[in-house]
Coordinates of C-alpha atoms and ligand atoms in Angstrom, one line a residue:
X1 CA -19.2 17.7 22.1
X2 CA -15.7 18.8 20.6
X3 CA -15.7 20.2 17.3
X4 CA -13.2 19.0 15.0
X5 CA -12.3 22.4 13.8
X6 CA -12.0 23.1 17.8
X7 CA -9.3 19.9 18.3
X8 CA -7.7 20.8 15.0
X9 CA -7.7 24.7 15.4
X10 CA -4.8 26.6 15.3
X11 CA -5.0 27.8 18.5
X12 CA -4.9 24.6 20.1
X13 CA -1.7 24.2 18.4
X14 CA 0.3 24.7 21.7
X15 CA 4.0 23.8 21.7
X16 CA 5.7 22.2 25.0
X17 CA 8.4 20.7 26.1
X18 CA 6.8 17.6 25.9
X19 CA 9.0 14.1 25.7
X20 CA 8.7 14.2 21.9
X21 CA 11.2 17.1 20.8
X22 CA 11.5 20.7 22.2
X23 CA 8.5 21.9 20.3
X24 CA 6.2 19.3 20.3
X25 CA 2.2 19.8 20.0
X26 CA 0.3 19.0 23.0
X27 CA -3.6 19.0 22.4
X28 CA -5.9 18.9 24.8
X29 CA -6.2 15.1 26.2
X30 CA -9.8 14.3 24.7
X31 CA -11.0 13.0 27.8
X32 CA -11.7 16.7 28.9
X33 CA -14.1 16.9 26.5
X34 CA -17.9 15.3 26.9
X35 CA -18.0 12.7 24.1
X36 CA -15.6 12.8 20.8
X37 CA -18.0 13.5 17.8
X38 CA -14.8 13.2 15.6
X39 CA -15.1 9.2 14.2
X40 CA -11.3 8.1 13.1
X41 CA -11.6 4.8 11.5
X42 CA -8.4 2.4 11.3
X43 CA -8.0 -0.1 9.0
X44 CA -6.4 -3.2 10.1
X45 CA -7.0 -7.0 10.6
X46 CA -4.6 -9.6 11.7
X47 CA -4.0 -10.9 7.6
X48 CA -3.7 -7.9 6.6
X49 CA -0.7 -7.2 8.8
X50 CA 0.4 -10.7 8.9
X51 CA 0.6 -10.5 5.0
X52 CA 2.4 -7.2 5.2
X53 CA 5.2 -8.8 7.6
X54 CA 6.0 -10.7 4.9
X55 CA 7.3 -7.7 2.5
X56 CA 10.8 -7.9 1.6
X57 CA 12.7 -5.2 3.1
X58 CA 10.3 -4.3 6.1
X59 CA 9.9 -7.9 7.6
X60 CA 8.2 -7.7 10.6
X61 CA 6.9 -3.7 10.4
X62 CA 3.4 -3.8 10.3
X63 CA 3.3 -6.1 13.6
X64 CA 5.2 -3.1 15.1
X65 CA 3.4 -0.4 13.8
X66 CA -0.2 -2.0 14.9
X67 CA 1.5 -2.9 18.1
X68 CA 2.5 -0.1 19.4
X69 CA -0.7 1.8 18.6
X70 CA -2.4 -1.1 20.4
X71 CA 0.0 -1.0 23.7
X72 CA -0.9 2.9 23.7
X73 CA -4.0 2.2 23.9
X74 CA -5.4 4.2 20.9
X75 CA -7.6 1.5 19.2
X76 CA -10.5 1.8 21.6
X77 CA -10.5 5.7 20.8
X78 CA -10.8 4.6 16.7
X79 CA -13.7 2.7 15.2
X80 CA -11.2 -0.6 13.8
X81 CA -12.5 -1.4 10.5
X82 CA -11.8 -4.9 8.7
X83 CA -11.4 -4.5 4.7
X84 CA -12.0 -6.9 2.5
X85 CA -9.4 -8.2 -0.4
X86 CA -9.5 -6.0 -3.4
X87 CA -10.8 -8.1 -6.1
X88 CA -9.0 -8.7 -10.0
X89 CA -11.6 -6.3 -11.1
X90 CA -11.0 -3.5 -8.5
X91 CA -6.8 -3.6 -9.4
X92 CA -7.6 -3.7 -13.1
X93 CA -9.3 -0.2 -13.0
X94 CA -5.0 0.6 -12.7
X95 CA -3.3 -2.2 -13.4
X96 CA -2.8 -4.4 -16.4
X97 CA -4.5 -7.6 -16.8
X98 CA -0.9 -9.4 -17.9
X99 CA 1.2 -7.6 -14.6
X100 CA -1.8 -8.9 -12.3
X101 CA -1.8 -12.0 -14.1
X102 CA 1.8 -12.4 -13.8
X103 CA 1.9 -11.7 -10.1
X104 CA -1.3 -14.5 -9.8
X105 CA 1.0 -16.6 -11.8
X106 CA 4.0 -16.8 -8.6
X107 CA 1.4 -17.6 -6.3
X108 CA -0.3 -21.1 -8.5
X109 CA 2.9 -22.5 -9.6
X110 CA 5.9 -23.6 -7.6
X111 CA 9.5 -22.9 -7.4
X112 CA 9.8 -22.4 -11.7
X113 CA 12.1 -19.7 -12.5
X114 CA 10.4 -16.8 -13.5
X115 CA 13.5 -14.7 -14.3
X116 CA 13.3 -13.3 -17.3
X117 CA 9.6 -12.4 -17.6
X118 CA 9.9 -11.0 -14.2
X119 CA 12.0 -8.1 -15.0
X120 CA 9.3 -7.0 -17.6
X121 CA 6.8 -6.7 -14.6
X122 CA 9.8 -4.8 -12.8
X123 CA 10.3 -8.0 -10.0
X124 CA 13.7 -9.0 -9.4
X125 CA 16.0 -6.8 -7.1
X126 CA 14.3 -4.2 -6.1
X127 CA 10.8 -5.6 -5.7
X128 CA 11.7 -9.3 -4.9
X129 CA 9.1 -12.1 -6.1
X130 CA 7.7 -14.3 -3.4
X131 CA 5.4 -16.8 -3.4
X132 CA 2.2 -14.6 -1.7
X133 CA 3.1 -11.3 -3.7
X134 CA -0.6 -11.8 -5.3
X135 CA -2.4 -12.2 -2.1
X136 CA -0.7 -9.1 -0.2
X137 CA -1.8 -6.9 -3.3
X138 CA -5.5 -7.9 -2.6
X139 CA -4.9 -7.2 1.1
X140 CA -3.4 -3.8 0.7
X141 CA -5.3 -3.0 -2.4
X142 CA -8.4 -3.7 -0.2
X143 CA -7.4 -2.2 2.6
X144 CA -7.1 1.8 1.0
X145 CA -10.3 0.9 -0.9
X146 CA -11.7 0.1 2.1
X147 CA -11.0 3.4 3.6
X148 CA -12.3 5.1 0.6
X149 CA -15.6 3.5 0.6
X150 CA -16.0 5.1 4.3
X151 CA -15.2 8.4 2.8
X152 CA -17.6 8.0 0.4
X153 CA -20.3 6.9 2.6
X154 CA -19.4 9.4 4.7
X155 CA -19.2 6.7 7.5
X156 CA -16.0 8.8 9.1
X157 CA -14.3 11.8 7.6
X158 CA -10.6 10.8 8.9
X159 CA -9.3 7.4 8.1
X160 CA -6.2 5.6 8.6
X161 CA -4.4 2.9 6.7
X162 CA -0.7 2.1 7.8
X163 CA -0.6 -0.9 5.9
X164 CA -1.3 1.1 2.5
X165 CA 0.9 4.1 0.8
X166 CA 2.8 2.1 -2.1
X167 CA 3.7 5.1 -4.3
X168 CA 5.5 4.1 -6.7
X169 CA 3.8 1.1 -8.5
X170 CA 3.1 1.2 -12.7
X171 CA 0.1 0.1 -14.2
X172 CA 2.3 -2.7 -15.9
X173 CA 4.9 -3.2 -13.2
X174 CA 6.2 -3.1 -9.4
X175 CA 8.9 -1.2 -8.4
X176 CA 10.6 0.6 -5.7
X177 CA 9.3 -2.1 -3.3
X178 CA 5.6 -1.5 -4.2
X179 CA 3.8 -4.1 -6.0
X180 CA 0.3 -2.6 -6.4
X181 CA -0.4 1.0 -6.1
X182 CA -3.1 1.4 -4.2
X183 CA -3.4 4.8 -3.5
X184 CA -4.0 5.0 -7.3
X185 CA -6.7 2.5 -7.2
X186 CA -8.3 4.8 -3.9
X187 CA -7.7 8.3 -5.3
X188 CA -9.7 7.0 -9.1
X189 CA -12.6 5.4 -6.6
X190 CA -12.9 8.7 -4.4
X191 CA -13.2 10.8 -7.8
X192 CA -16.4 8.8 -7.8
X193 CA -17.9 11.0 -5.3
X194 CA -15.5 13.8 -5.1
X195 CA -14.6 16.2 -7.7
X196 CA -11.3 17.6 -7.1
X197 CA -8.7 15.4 -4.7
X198 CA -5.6 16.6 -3.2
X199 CA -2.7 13.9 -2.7
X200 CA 0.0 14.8 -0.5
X201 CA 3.5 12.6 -0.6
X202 CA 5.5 13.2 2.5
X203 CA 7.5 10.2 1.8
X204 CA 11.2 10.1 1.1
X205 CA 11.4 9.5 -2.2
X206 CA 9.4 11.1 -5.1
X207 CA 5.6 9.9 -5.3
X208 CA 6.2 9.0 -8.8
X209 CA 3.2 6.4 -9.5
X210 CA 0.7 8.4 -8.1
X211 CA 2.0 11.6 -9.9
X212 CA 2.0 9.6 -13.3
X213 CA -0.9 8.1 -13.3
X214 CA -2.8 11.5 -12.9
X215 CA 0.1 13.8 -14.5
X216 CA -2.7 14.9 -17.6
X217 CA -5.6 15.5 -15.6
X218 CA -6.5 18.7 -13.0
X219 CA -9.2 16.6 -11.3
X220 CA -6.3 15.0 -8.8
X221 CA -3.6 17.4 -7.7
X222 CA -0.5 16.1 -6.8
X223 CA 2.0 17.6 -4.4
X224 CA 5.4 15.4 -3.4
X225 CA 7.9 16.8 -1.5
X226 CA 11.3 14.6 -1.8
X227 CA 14.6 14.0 -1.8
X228 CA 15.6 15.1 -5.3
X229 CA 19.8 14.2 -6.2
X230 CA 21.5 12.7 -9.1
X231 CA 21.1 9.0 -8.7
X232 CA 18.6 8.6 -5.8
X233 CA 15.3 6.6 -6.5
X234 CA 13.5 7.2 -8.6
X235 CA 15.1 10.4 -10.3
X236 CA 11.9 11.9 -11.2
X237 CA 10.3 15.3 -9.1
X238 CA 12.2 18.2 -9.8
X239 CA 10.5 21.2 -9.4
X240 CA 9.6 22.0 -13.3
X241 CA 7.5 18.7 -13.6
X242 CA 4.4 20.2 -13.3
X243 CA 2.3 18.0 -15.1
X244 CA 0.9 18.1 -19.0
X245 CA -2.2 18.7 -21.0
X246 CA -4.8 19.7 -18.7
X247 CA -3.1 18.7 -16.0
X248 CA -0.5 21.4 -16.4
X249 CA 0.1 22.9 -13.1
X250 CA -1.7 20.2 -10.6
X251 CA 1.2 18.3 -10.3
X252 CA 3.2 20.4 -7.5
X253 CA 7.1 18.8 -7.0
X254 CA 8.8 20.4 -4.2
X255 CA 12.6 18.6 -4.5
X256 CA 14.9 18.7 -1.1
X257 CA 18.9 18.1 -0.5
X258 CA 20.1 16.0 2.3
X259 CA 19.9 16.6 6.0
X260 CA 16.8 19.2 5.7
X261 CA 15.3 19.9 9.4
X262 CA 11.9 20.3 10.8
X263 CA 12.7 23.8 10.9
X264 CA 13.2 24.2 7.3
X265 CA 10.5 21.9 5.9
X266 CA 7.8 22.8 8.3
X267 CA 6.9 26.0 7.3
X268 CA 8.2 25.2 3.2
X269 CA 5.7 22.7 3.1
X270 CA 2.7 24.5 4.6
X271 CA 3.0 27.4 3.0
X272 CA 2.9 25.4 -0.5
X273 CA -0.3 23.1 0.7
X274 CA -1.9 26.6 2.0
X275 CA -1.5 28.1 -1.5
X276 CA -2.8 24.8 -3.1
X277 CA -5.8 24.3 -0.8
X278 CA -6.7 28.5 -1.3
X279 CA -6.3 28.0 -4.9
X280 CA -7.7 24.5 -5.9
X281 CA -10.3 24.1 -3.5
X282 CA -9.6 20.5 -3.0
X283 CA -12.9 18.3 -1.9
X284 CA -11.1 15.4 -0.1
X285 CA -7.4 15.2 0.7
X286 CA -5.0 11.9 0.7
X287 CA -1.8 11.9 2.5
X288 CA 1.3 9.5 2.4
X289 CA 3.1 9.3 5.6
X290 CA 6.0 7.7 4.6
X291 CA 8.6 7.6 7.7
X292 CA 11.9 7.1 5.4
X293 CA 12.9 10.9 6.0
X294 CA 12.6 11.0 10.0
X295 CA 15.9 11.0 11.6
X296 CA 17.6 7.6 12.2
X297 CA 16.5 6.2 8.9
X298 CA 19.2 4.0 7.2
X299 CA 18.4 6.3 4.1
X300 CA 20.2 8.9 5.6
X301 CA 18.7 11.4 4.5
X302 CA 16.5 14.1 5.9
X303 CA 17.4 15.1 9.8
X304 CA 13.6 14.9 10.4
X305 CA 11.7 14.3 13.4
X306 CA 8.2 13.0 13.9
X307 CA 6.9 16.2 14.9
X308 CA 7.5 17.3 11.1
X309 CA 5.1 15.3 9.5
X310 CA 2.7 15.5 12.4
X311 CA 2.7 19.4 11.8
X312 CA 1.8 19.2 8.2
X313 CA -1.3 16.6 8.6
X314 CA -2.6 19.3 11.2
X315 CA -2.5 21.7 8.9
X316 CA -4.3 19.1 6.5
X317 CA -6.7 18.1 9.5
X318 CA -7.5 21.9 10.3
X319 CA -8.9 22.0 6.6
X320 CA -11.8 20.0 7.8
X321 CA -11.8 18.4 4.7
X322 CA -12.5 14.0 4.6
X323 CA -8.4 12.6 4.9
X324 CA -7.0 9.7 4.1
X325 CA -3.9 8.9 5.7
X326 CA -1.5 6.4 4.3
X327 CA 2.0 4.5 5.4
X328 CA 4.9 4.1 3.0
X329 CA 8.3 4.1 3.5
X330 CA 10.3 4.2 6.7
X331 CA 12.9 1.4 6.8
X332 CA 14.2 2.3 10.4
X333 CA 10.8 -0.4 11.8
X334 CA 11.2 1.1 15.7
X335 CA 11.1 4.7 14.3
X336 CA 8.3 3.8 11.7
X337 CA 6.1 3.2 14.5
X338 CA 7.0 5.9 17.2
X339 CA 5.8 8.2 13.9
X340 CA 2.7 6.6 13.3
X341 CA 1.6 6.1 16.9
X342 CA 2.4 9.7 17.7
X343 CA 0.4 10.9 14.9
X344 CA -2.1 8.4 15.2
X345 CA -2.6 9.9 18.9
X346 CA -2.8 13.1 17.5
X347 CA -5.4 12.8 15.1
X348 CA -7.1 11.3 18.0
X349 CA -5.8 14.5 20.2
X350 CA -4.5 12.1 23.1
X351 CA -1.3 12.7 24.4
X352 CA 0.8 9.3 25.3
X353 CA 3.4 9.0 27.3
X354 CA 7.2 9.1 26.8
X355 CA 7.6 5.7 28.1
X356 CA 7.4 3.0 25.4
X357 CA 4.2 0.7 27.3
X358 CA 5.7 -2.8 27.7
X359 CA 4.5 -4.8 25.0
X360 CA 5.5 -7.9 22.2
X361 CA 8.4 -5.8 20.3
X362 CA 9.6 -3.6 23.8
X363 CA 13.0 -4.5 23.1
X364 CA 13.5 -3.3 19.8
X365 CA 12.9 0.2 21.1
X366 CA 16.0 0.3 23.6
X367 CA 18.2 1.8 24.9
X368 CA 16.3 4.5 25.7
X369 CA 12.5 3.1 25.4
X370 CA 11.4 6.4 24.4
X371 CA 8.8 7.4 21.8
X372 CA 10.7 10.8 21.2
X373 CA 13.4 10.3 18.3
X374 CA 16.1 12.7 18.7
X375 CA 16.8 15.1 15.7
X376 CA 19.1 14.2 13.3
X377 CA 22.8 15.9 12.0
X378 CA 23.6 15.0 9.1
X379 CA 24.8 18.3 7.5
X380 CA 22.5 20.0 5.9
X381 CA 23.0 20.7 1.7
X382 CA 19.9 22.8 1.8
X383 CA 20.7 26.6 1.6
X384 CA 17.8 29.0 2.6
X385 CA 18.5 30.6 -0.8
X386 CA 18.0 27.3 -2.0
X387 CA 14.9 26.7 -0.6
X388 CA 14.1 30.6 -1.2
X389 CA 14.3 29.5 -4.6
X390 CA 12.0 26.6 -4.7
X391 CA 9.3 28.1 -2.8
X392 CA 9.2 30.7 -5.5
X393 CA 9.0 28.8 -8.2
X394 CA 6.5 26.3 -6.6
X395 CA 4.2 29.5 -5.7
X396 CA 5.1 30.8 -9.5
X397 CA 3.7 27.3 -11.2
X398 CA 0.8 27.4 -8.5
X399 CA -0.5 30.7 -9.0
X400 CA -1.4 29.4 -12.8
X401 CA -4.2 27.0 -10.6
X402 CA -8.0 28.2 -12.1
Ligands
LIG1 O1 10.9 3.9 0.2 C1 10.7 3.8 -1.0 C2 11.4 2.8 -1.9 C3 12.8 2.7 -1.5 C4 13.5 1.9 -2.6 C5 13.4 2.2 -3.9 C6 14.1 1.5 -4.9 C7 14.9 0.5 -4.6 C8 15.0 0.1 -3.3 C9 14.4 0.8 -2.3 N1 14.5 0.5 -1.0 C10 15.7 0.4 -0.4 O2 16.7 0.8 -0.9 C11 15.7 0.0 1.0 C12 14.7 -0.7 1.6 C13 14.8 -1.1 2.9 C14 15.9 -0.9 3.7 C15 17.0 -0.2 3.0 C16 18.2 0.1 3.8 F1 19.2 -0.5 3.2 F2 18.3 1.4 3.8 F3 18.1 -0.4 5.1 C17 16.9 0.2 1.8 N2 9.8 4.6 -1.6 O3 9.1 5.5 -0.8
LIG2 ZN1 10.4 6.2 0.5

């Protein structure tokens, strides 16, 4: 029976030239071991997708994303969960009863214009209103409280929600494309059972919603690492925000220039979440996956590849802690899903194939029908002293963690 601290162990960590990039982790295929003990549970059903294909700005994504993991063959290895929708009750332990009520509002009553009171619930540009806004935020909502509830149960102790990971939603209002934040609504229910929770944001952009909403307290440590440059969404995340009150010092910020490499943030960012787990001691971890900074992205932003984010959950996984993870951003759809699948088959410890299988969505992944995403080279703004200097003061603002 394979351990999971055996398929998650550092010496297993064996790079290869494997299809993926030049250093790429192979595990051992799971079939060489008797029977997997390790229970990954995936959160999906067909509304729940169906619902998310309908999000402005990512049509179509979540069909992808499940997809692909399906024509790899992965969901047999996972126990597929169905969640139920997240109830007015459940979203008001975050949200406000007027924002919820607002979004309810779209749904009953036809084509008035809601224009001016939408831009008080942040809906207009950025997050669009559409007629089923209401119902998706039940479906996601549901969907990471569903995955929470098989933490706490201790049903599983890794699950995964792609359809989840909406960062950077307010208690009164959307924004940044998220509508209801329901990694806020999953972290507050896990602190039900668990005393101290670690949230990791690999996302992007800044995991500002989550970081707010538990900015005064040391029960939830935060740590985002993100694009930080005048102008770029959302602004917030620079590397002195560490939180107030008692929560001074468990909100962890590391900010990044453009065209960072795997290289660089690999060992940046595991060297931070090492000092964080050694120091706080976390009970249960939660980790946003947002895709937005891989290579190819129409952000433009980060030269990073797959392999990058895949290397920090392992780290995460090694821990042997119960993990949720959780999509996000990640606007370039074919890439989004070569991430997700590679890491899905990695926290299952299967290795898949270079070949994109034949499946629904084939062609968007031409020309080469590859799952491998070749690195990016967009010049890189971020100096070693640069980063030098960020690690320090990170480790500095950690090392005040009781
Ligand atoms: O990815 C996000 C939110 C990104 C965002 C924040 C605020 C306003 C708009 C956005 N999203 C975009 O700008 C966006 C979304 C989809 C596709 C694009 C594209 F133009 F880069 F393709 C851009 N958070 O993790
Ligand atoms: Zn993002």
């Amino acid at each position: 029976i394979e351990k999971r601290s055996d398929r998650y162990s550092n010496s297993n960590f064996k790079t290869s030239t494997d299809c993926l990039s030049k250093s790429t982790l192979v595990v051992p295929d799971s079939r060489e071991t008797t029977a997997e003990k390790i229970t990954v549970c995936y959160i999906y059903n067909p509304d729940l997708v169906e619902r998310s294909d309908e999000l402005p700005k990512i049509p179509m994504r979540a069909s992808m994303v499940h997809s692909l993991i399906e024509a790899y063959g992965l969901l047999k290895h996972m126990q597929v969960i169905s969640p139920s929708e997240a109830t007015l009750e459940d979203m008001k332990q975050f949200h406000t009863e007027d924002y919820l009520h607002f979004l309810g509002k779209i749904a009953d009553e036809d084509d008035e214009n809601f224009d001016e009171e939408s831009h008080q619930y942040g809906l207009g540009y950025d997050c669009p209103v559409y007629k089923e806004v209401y119902k998706l935020a039940c479906l996601v909502s549901g969907a990471t409280l569903k995955a929470v509830d098989i933490l706490i149960s201790s049903e599983a102790r890794i699950v995964i929600n792609w359809f989840g990971g909406w960062h950077h939603a307010k208690r009164d209002s959307a924004a940044g494309l998220c509508y209801v934040n329901d990694i806020v609504l999953g972290i507050q229910r896990l602190r039900q059972r668990f005393d101290r929770v670690l949230y990791v944001d690999l996302d992007l952009h800044h995991g500002d919603g989550v970081e707010d909403a538990f900015c005064t307290t040391n029960k939830v440590l935060t740590v985002s690492v993100h694009k930080h440059s005048p102008g770029f969404f959302p602004g917030t995340g620079s590397v002195t925000d560490v939180g107030v009150g008692k929560g001074k010092y468990y909100c962890v910020n590391i900010p990044l220039h453009d065209g960072i490499k795997d290289e660089q943030f690999v060992p940046l960012v595991c060297r931070i979440l090492t000092h964080v787990k050694d120091r706080y001691k976390p009970e249960v971890v939660v980790c946003q996956c947002g895709a937005d900074g891989i290579a190819g992205d129409p952000m433009e932003s980060f030269n990073l590849t797959p392999v990058a984010l895949m290397k920090c959950i392992y780290l995460l996984l090694s821990w042997n802690l119960p993990i949720m993870l959780l999509g996000g951003g990640g606007y370039n759809h074919a890439n989004t899903a070569r991430c997700w699948t590679y890491i899905t088959g990695v926290v299952l410890g299967r290795k898949l194939a270079c070949e994109i299988p034949d499946h629904k969505f084939l062609m968007e992944y031409g020309p080469d029908y590859e799952l491998q995403i070749e690195v990016g080279n967009m010049k890189n703004h971020n100096s070693n002293e640069y980063l030098q200097r960020v690690y320090r003061q990170v480790t500095e603002n950690i090392s005040h963690i009781v």
